[in-house]
XYZ file of C-alpha atoms in Angstrom:
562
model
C 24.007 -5.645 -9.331
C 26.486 -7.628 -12.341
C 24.419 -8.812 -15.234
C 24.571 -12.232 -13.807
C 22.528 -11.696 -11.130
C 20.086 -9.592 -13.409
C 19.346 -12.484 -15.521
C 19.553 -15.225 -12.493
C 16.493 -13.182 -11.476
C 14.532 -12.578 -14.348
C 14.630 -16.308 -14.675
C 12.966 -16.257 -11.340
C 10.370 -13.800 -12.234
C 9.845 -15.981 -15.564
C 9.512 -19.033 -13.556
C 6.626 -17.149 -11.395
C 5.083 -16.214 -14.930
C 5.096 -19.741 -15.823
C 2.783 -21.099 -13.503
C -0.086 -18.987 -14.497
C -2.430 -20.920 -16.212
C -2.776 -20.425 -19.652
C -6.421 -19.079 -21.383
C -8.178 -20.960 -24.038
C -7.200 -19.940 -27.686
C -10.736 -18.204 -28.108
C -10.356 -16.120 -25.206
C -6.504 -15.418 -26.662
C -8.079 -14.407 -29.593
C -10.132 -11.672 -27.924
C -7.103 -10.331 -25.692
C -5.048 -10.198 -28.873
C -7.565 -8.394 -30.821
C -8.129 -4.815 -29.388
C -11.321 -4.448 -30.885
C -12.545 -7.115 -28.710
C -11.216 -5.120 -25.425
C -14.969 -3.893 -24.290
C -15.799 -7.869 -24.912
C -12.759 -9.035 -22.687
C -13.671 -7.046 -19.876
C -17.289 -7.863 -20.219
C -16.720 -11.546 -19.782
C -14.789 -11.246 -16.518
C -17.574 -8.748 -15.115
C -20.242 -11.834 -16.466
C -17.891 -14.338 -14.066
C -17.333 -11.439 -11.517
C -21.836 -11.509 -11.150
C -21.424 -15.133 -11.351
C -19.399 -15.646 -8.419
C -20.611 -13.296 -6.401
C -24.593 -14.656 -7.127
C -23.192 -17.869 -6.331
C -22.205 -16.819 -3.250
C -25.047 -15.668 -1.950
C -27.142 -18.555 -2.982
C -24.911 -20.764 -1.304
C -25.046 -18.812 2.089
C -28.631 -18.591 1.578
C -29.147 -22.479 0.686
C -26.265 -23.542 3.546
C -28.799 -21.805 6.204
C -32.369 -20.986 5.326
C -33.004 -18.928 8.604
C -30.144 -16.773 7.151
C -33.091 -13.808 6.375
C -34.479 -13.957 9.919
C -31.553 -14.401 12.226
C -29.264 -11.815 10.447
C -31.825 -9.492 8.416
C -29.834 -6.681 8.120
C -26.712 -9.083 6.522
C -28.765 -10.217 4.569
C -30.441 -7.611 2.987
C -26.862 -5.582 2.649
C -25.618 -8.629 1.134
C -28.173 -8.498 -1.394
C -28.183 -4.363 -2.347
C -24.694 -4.811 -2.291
C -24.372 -7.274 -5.244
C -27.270 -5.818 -6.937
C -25.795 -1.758 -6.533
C -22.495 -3.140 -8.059
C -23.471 -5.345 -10.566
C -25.316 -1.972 -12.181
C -22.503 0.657 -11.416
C -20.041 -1.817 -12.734
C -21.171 -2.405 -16.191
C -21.642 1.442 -17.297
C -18.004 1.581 -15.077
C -16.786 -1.039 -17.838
C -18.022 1.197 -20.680
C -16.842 4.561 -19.362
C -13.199 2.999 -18.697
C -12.872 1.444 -22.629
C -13.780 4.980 -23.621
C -11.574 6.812 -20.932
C -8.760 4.168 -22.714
C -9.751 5.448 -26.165
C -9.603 9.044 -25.794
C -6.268 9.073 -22.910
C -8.322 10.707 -20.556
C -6.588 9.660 -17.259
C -3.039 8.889 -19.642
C -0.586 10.960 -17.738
C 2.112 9.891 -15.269
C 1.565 9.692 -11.416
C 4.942 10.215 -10.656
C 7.100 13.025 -12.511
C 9.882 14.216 -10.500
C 10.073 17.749 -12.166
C 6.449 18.522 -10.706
C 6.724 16.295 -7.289
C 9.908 18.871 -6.705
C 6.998 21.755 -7.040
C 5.255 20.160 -4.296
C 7.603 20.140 -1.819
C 7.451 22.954 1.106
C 10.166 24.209 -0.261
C 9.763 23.619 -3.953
C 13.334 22.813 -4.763
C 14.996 21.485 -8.181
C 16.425 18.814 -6.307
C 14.623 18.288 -3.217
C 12.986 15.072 -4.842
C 16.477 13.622 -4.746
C 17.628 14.857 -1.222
C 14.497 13.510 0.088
C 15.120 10.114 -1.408
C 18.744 10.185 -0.496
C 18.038 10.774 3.471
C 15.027 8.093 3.585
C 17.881 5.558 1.388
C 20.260 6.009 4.700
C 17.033 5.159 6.904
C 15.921 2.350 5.216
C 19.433 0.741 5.583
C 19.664 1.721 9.086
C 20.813 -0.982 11.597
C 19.299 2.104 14.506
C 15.313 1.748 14.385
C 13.083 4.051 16.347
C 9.523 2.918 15.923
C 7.887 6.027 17.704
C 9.207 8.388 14.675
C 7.432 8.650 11.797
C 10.452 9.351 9.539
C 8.868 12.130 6.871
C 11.837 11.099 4.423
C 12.042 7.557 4.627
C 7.492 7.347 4.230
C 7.883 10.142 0.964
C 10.520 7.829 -0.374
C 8.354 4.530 -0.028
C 5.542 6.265 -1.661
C 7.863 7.832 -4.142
C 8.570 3.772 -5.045
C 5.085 3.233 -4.927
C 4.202 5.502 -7.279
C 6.810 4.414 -9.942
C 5.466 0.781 -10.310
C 2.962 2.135 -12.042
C 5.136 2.602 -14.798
C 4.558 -1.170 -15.826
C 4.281 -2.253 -19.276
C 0.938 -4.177 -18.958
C 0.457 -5.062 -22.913
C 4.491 -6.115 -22.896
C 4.008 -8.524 -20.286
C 1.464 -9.919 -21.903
C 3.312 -10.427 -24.720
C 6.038 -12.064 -22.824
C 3.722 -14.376 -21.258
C 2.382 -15.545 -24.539
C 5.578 -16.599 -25.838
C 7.005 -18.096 -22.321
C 3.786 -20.246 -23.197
C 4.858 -21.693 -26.735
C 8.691 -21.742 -25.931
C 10.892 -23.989 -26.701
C 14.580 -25.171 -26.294
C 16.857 -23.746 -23.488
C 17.816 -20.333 -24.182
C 15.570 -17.611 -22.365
C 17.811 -14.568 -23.521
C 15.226 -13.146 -25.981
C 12.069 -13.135 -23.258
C 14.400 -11.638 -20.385
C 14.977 -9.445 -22.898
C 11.548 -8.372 -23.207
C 11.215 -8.954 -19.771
C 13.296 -5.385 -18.972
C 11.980 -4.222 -21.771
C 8.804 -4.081 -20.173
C 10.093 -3.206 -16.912
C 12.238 -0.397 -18.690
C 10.430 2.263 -17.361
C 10.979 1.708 -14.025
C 13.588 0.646 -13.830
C 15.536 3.774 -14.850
C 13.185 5.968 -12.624
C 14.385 3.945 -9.644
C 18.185 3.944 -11.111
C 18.155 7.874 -11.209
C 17.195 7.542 -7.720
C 19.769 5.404 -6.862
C 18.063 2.053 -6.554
C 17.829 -1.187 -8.474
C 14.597 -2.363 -9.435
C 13.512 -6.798 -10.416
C 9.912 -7.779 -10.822
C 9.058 -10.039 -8.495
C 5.349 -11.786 -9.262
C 2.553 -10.787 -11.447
C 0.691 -12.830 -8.498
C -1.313 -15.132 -10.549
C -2.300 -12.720 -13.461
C -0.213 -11.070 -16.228
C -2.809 -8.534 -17.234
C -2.953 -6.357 -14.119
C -1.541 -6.389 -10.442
C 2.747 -7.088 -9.640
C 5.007 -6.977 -7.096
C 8.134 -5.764 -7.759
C 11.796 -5.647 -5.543
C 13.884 -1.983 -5.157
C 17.251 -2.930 -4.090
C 19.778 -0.447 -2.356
C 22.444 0.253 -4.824
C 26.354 -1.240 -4.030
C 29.581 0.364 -5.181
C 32.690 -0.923 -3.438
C 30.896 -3.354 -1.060
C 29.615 -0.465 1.031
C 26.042 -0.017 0.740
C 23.564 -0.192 3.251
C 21.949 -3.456 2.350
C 18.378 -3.124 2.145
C 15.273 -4.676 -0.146
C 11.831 -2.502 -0.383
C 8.916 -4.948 -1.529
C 6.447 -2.814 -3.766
C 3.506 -4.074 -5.218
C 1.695 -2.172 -7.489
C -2.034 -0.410 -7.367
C -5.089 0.252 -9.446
C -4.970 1.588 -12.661
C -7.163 4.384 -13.550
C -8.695 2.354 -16.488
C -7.820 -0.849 -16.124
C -11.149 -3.160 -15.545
C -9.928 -6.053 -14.040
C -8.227 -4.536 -11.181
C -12.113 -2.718 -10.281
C -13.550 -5.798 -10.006
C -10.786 -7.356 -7.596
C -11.988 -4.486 -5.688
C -15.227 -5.048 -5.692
C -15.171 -8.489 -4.519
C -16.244 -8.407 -1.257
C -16.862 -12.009 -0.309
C -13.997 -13.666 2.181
C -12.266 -16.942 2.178
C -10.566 -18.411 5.086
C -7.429 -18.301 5.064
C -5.839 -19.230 8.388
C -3.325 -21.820 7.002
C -1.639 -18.761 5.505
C -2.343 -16.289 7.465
C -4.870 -15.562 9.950
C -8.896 -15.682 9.639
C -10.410 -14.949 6.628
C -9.766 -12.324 4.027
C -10.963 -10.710 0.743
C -11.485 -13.216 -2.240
C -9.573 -11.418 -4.884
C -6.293 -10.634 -2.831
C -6.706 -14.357 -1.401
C -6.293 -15.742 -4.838
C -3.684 -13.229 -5.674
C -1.071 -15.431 -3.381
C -2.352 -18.642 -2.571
C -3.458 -21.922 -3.961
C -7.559 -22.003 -4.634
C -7.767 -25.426 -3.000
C -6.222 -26.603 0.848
C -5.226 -29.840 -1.539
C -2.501 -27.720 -3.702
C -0.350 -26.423 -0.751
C 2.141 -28.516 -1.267
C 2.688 -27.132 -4.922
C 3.950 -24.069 -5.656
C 1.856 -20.485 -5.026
C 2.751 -17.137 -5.590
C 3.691 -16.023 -1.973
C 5.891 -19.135 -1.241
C 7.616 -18.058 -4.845
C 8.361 -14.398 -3.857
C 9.689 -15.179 -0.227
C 11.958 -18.136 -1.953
C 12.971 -14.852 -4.384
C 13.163 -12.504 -1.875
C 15.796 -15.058 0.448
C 17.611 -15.623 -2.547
C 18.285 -12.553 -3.547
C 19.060 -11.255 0.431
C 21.442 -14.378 1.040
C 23.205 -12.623 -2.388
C 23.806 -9.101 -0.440
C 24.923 -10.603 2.607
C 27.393 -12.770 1.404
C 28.993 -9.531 -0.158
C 29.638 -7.848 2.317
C 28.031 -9.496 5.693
C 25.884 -7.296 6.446
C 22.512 -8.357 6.934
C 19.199 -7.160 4.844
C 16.612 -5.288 5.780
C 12.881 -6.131 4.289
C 10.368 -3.571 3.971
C 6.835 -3.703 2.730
C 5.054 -0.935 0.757
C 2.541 -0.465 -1.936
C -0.556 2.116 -2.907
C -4.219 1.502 -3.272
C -4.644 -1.873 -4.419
C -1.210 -2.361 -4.007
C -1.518 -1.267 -0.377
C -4.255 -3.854 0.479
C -2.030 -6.502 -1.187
C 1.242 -5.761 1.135
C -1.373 -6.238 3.984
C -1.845 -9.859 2.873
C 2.123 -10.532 2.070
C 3.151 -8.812 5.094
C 0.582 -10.982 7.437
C 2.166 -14.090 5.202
C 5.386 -12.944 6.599
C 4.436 -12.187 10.103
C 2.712 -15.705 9.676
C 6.235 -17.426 8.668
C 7.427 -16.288 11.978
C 11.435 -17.357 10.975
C 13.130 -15.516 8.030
C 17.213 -16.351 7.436
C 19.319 -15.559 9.742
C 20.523 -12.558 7.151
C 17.083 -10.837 6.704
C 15.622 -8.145 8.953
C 12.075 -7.787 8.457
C 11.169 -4.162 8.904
C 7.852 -2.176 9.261
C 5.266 -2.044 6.596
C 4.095 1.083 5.364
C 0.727 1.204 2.961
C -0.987 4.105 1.690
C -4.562 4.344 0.585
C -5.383 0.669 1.615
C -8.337 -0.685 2.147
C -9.570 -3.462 4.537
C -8.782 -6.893 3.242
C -10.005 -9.385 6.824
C -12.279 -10.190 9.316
C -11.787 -9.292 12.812
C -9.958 -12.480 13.265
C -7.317 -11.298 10.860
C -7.435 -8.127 12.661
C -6.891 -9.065 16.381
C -5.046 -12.019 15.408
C -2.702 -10.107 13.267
C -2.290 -6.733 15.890
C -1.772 -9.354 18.660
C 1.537 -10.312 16.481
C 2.948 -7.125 18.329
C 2.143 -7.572 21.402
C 3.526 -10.777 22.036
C 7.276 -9.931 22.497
C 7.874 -6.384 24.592
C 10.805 -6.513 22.435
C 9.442 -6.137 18.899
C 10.647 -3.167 16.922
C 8.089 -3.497 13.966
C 5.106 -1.387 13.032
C 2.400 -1.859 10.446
C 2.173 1.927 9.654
C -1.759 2.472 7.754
C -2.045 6.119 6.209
C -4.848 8.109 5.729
C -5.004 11.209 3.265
C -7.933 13.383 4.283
C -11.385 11.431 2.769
C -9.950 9.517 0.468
C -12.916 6.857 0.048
C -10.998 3.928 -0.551
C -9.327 3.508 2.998
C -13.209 2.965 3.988
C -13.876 -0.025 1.610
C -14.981 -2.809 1.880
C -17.901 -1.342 3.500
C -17.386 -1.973 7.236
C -18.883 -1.172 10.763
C -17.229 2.039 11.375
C -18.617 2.642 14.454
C -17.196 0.681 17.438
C -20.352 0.630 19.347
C -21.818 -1.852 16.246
C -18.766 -3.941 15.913
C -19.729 -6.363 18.835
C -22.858 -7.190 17.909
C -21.801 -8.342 14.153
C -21.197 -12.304 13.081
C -18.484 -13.731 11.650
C -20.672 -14.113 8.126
C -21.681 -10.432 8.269
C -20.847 -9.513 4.723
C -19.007 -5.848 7.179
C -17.116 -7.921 9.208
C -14.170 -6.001 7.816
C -11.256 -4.443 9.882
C -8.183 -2.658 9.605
C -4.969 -3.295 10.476
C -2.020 -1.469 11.909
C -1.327 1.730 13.429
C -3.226 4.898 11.616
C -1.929 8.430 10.733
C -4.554 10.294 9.214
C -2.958 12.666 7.321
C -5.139 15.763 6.007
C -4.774 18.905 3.132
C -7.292 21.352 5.171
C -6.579 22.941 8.280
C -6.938 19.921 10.511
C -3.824 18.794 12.640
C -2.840 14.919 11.595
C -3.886 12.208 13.547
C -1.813 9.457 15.128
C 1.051 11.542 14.612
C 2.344 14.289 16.435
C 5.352 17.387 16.485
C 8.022 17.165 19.255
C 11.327 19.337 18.969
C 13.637 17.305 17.411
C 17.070 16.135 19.334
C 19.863 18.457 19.160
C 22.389 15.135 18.158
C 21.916 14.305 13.979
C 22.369 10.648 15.010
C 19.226 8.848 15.042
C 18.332 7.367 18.093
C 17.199 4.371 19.296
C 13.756 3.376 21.555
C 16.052 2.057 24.097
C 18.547 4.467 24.206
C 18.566 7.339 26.561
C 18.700 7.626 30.211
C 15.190 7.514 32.299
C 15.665 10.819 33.605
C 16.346 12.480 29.866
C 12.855 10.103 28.956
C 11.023 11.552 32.129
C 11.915 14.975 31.652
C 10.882 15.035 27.551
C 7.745 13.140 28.980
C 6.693 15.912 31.300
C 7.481 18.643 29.115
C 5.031 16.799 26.179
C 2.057 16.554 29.181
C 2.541 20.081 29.973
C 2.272 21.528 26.604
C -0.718 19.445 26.048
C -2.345 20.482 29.077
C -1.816 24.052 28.166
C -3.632 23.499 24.605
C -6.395 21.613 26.577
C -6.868 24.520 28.722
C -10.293 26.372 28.194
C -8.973 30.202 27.197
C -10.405 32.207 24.055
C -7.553 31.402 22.054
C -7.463 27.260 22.902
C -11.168 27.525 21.802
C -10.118 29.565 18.283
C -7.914 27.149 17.660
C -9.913 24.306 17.770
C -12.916 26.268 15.759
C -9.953 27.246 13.213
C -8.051 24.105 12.866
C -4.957 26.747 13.342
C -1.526 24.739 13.903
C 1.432 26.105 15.814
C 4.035 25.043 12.840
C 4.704 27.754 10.276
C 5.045 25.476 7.204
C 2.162 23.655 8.015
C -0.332 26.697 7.889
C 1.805 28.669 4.852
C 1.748 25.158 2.388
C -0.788 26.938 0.525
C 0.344 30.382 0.095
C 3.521 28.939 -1.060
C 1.819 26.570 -3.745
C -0.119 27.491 -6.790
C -2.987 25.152 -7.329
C -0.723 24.090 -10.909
C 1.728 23.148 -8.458
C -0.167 20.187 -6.741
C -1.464 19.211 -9.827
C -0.348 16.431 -11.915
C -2.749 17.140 -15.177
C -5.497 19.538 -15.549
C -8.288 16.814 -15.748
C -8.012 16.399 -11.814
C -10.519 19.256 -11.397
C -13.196 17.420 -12.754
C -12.381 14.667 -9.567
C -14.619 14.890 -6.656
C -11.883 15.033 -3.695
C -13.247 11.633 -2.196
C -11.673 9.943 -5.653
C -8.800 12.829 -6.035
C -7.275 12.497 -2.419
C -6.802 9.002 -3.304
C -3.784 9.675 -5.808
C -0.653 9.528 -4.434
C 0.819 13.349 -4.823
C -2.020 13.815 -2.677
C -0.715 11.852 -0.217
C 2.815 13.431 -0.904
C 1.797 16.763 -0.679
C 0.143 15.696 2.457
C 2.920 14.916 3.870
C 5.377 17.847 2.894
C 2.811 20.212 4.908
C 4.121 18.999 8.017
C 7.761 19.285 7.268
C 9.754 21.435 10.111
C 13.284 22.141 10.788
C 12.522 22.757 14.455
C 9.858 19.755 14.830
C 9.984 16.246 13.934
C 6.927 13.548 14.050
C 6.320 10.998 16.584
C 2.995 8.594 17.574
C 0.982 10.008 19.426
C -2.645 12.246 19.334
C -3.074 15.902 19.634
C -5.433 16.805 23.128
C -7.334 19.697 22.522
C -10.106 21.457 24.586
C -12.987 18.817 23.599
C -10.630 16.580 25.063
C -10.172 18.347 27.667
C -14.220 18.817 28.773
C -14.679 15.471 28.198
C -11.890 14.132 30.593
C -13.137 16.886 32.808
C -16.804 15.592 32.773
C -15.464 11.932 33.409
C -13.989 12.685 36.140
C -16.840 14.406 37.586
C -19.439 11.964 37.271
């Protein structure tokens, strides 16, 4: 990417920054002053109690039988909102000190110790894996039954990175975008890369590019930013990864997004209603200010712009993938539904799977059926929505939700767990248990990825048969099916030898991690990473599917007799 088109897009990105409202001068003066941090963040948990109170008083006031026709809502609604309002301010005080003293101050993603993680444990294995899941993401061949180990590590790996934002910078740069005057903007996209600096030359050692995006309606927290496959000689593989970035360890304000359970509908964006805080993240607050500008009609405007750019170099079109982490995972949700919504991109863009990590729910089961119907509409489509799992990492459970199918159909659309998920799971694991969703098949004998549709029937029936029969061995009832299960013992050598291989200081990122109760721990994203590398196999590669083991077996048995 020329300079030109570097500053043509930081123009963009200050144009986004321009529209968010500016604070009042006393509220300026407490950001500025850092003494006044533990103030700050108590005022937004003060309007954080206020809005939520208000919404319960309002659902209470709109429908008086509210206690007696949905008791258990009701009273969940209200231990809900009184449970957070007292974990949250102690939260508040623990984080300002955790800030102080650098507890949680270290880098998520360091590519000397991610190389220690891989099965292997390579100097440069970091970079190989990157450079393999680069060719995939630029790939015009898309099969949507593989779960491609390189191209997912290499998504997270850009996950991960955003992270590396400059929060206090952009701040900074917001401030004086506030007070400017005159026509030249060199100085503030200046300080613009300044605070994207760090990033940016993480993602340029991998081989990318890297633009903000949005700081989606508030500079003090949550972004989206754009990685863009690098170009020399008009021969790269055109391709534009949409990242947005997740919750930091410390940082307040991003908590109590979380924590905001209440929905707002938002079918004239995209389907049923969803979580407050992401809601306001991309859309107008009122139905009256869609015709002005929001956040997500800004970053698909970008997004076009920047993909008619590629193609016009060298034709080829642009594919668009979706990615983030924690927060940042629930947040691609919500885009990726806006573009699933949208229906039509240009001509020139490809939009490609989704792949979030660590997300949590953010709609109702409208949003959820609704947005899962999307793929079932054409027998054509060649997208996924692909929703990981890393062990019991307690985030992918909130908002709290009806977990258990057998509830779901007897819940309202006001229950305050009318939450879903989205998308197609893999539940990945670090114990002994096989994944979920996911399964090993010997890989092809041809390099050459291969496409859903290619392939005669008989080659199809014959791999088909040969999957059924292996699973119906493993589902046979013999001592060593039933040790298996009992063991969680896996048939793939690198899966079950991760851990000899590994010292516990090499799936560590810093030492304070084993004070962190795993439900909280298997929620960072080497986690996930190292997750992942367990399964890696020459002989194997990963495809959709579910392991069938004896339980599965009895059961189907026991159906079948009665």
């Amino acid at each position: 990417m020329n300079e030109m088109e570097d500053r043509e897009f930081y123009l963009y990105f200050l144009n986004d920054l321009s529209y968010i409202p500016r604070p009042s001068k006393w509220v300026e003066f407490i950001v500025e002053k850092q003494i006044f941090s533990l103030l700050k963040t108590t005022l937004e948990y003060i309007r954080f109690t206020h809005v939520m109170a208000g919404h319960i008083l309002l659902s209470l006031f709109t429908d008086l039988t509210l206690p007696l026709s949905q008791p258990f809502n009701f009273m969940f609604m209200i231990l809900s909102f009184f449970i957070t309002s007292l974990i949250l301010f102690p939260v508040n005080i623990i984080l300002e000190i955790c800030k102080m003293i650098k507890i949680f101050d270290f880098e998520l993603y360091n590519e000397d110790k991610w190389n220690r993680m891989t099965a292997k444990k390579g100097l440069d294995d970091i970079k190989d894996i990157v450079q393999k899941g680069r060719n995939a993401l630029g790939s015009n061949n898309r099969n949507s039954k593989v779960f491609n180990l390189d191209m997912v590590e290499t998504l997270l790996i850009l996950s991960t990175i955003i992270y590396d934002q400059k929060v206090d910078k952009v701040r900074e740069v917001y401030k004086k975008l506030k007070i400017h005057e005159g026509d030249d903007f060199e100085d503030l996209i200046d300080e613009c890369r300044e605070a994207y600096e760090d990033i940016d030359k993480k993602a340029k050692d991998l081989k990318f590019n890297f633009l903000p995006l949005s700081e989606l309606n508030n500079p003090d927290s949550l972004f989206s930013g754009m990685y863009l496959s690098e170009h020399k000689n008009n021969q790269e593989n055109n391709f534009i990864v949409i990242t947005f970035k997740g919750t930091s360890p410390t940082n307040f304000t991003e908590w109590l997004t979380d924590f905001l359970f209440m929905r707002v509908d938002a079918s004239q964006f995209v389907f049923g209603e969803i979580h407050k805080g992401f809601y306001d993240n991309f859309f107008p607050k009122t139905l009256d200010e869609t015709k002005e500008s929001y956040p997500a009609k800004r970053m698909v405007e970008a997004i076009c712009n920047i993909a008619k750019k590629m193609h016009e170099r060298n034709k080829k079109k642009v594919n668009i993938w979706i990615t983030g982490h924690s927060l940042g995972a629930a947040l691609a949700q919500v885009f990726y539904a806006r573009l699933i919504k949208i229906g039509t991109l240009p001509e020139y863009c490809v939009l490609r799977d989704a792949y979030v990590f660590a997300g949590p729910a953010v709609g109702d089961k409208e949003f959820a059926s609704s947005f899962n119907g999307i793929f079932h509409k054409n027998f054509e489509e060649n997208k996924t929505f692909w929703r990981i799992v890393n062990t019991n990492d307690i985030v992918t459970k909130m908002p709290p939700q009806h977990l258990y199918g057998v509830l779901r159909r007897y819940i309202t659309k006001d229950d305050i767990l009318n939450y879903y998920s989205i998308g197609y799971k893999v539940h990945l694991f670090l114990d002994n248990n096989k994944p979920k969703g996911i399964v090993f098949r010997e890989k092809n004998n041809d390099d050459d990825e291969v496409d859903d549709n290619l392939g005669s029937m008989e080659d199809l029936l014959r791999k088909k048969l040969i999957d059924d029969r292996k699973d119906y061995e493993d589902s046979e009832i013999t001592l060593n099916n039933v040790l298996n299960v009992i063991l969680g013992k896996h048939n793939i050598e690198s899966y079950n030898d991760y851990y000899e291989n590994h010292s516990s200081e090499d799936c560590t990122m810093d030492k304070i991690e084993s004070f962190i109760p795993g439900y909280f721990h298997n929620h960072y994203p080497h986690r996930y990473f190292m997750a992942m590398e367990r399964l890696r196999s020459d002989k194997f590669e990963l495809v959709v599917g579910d392991y069938k083991n004896i339980i599965d077996k009895v059961l189907a048995d026991a159906h079948v007799v009665l």
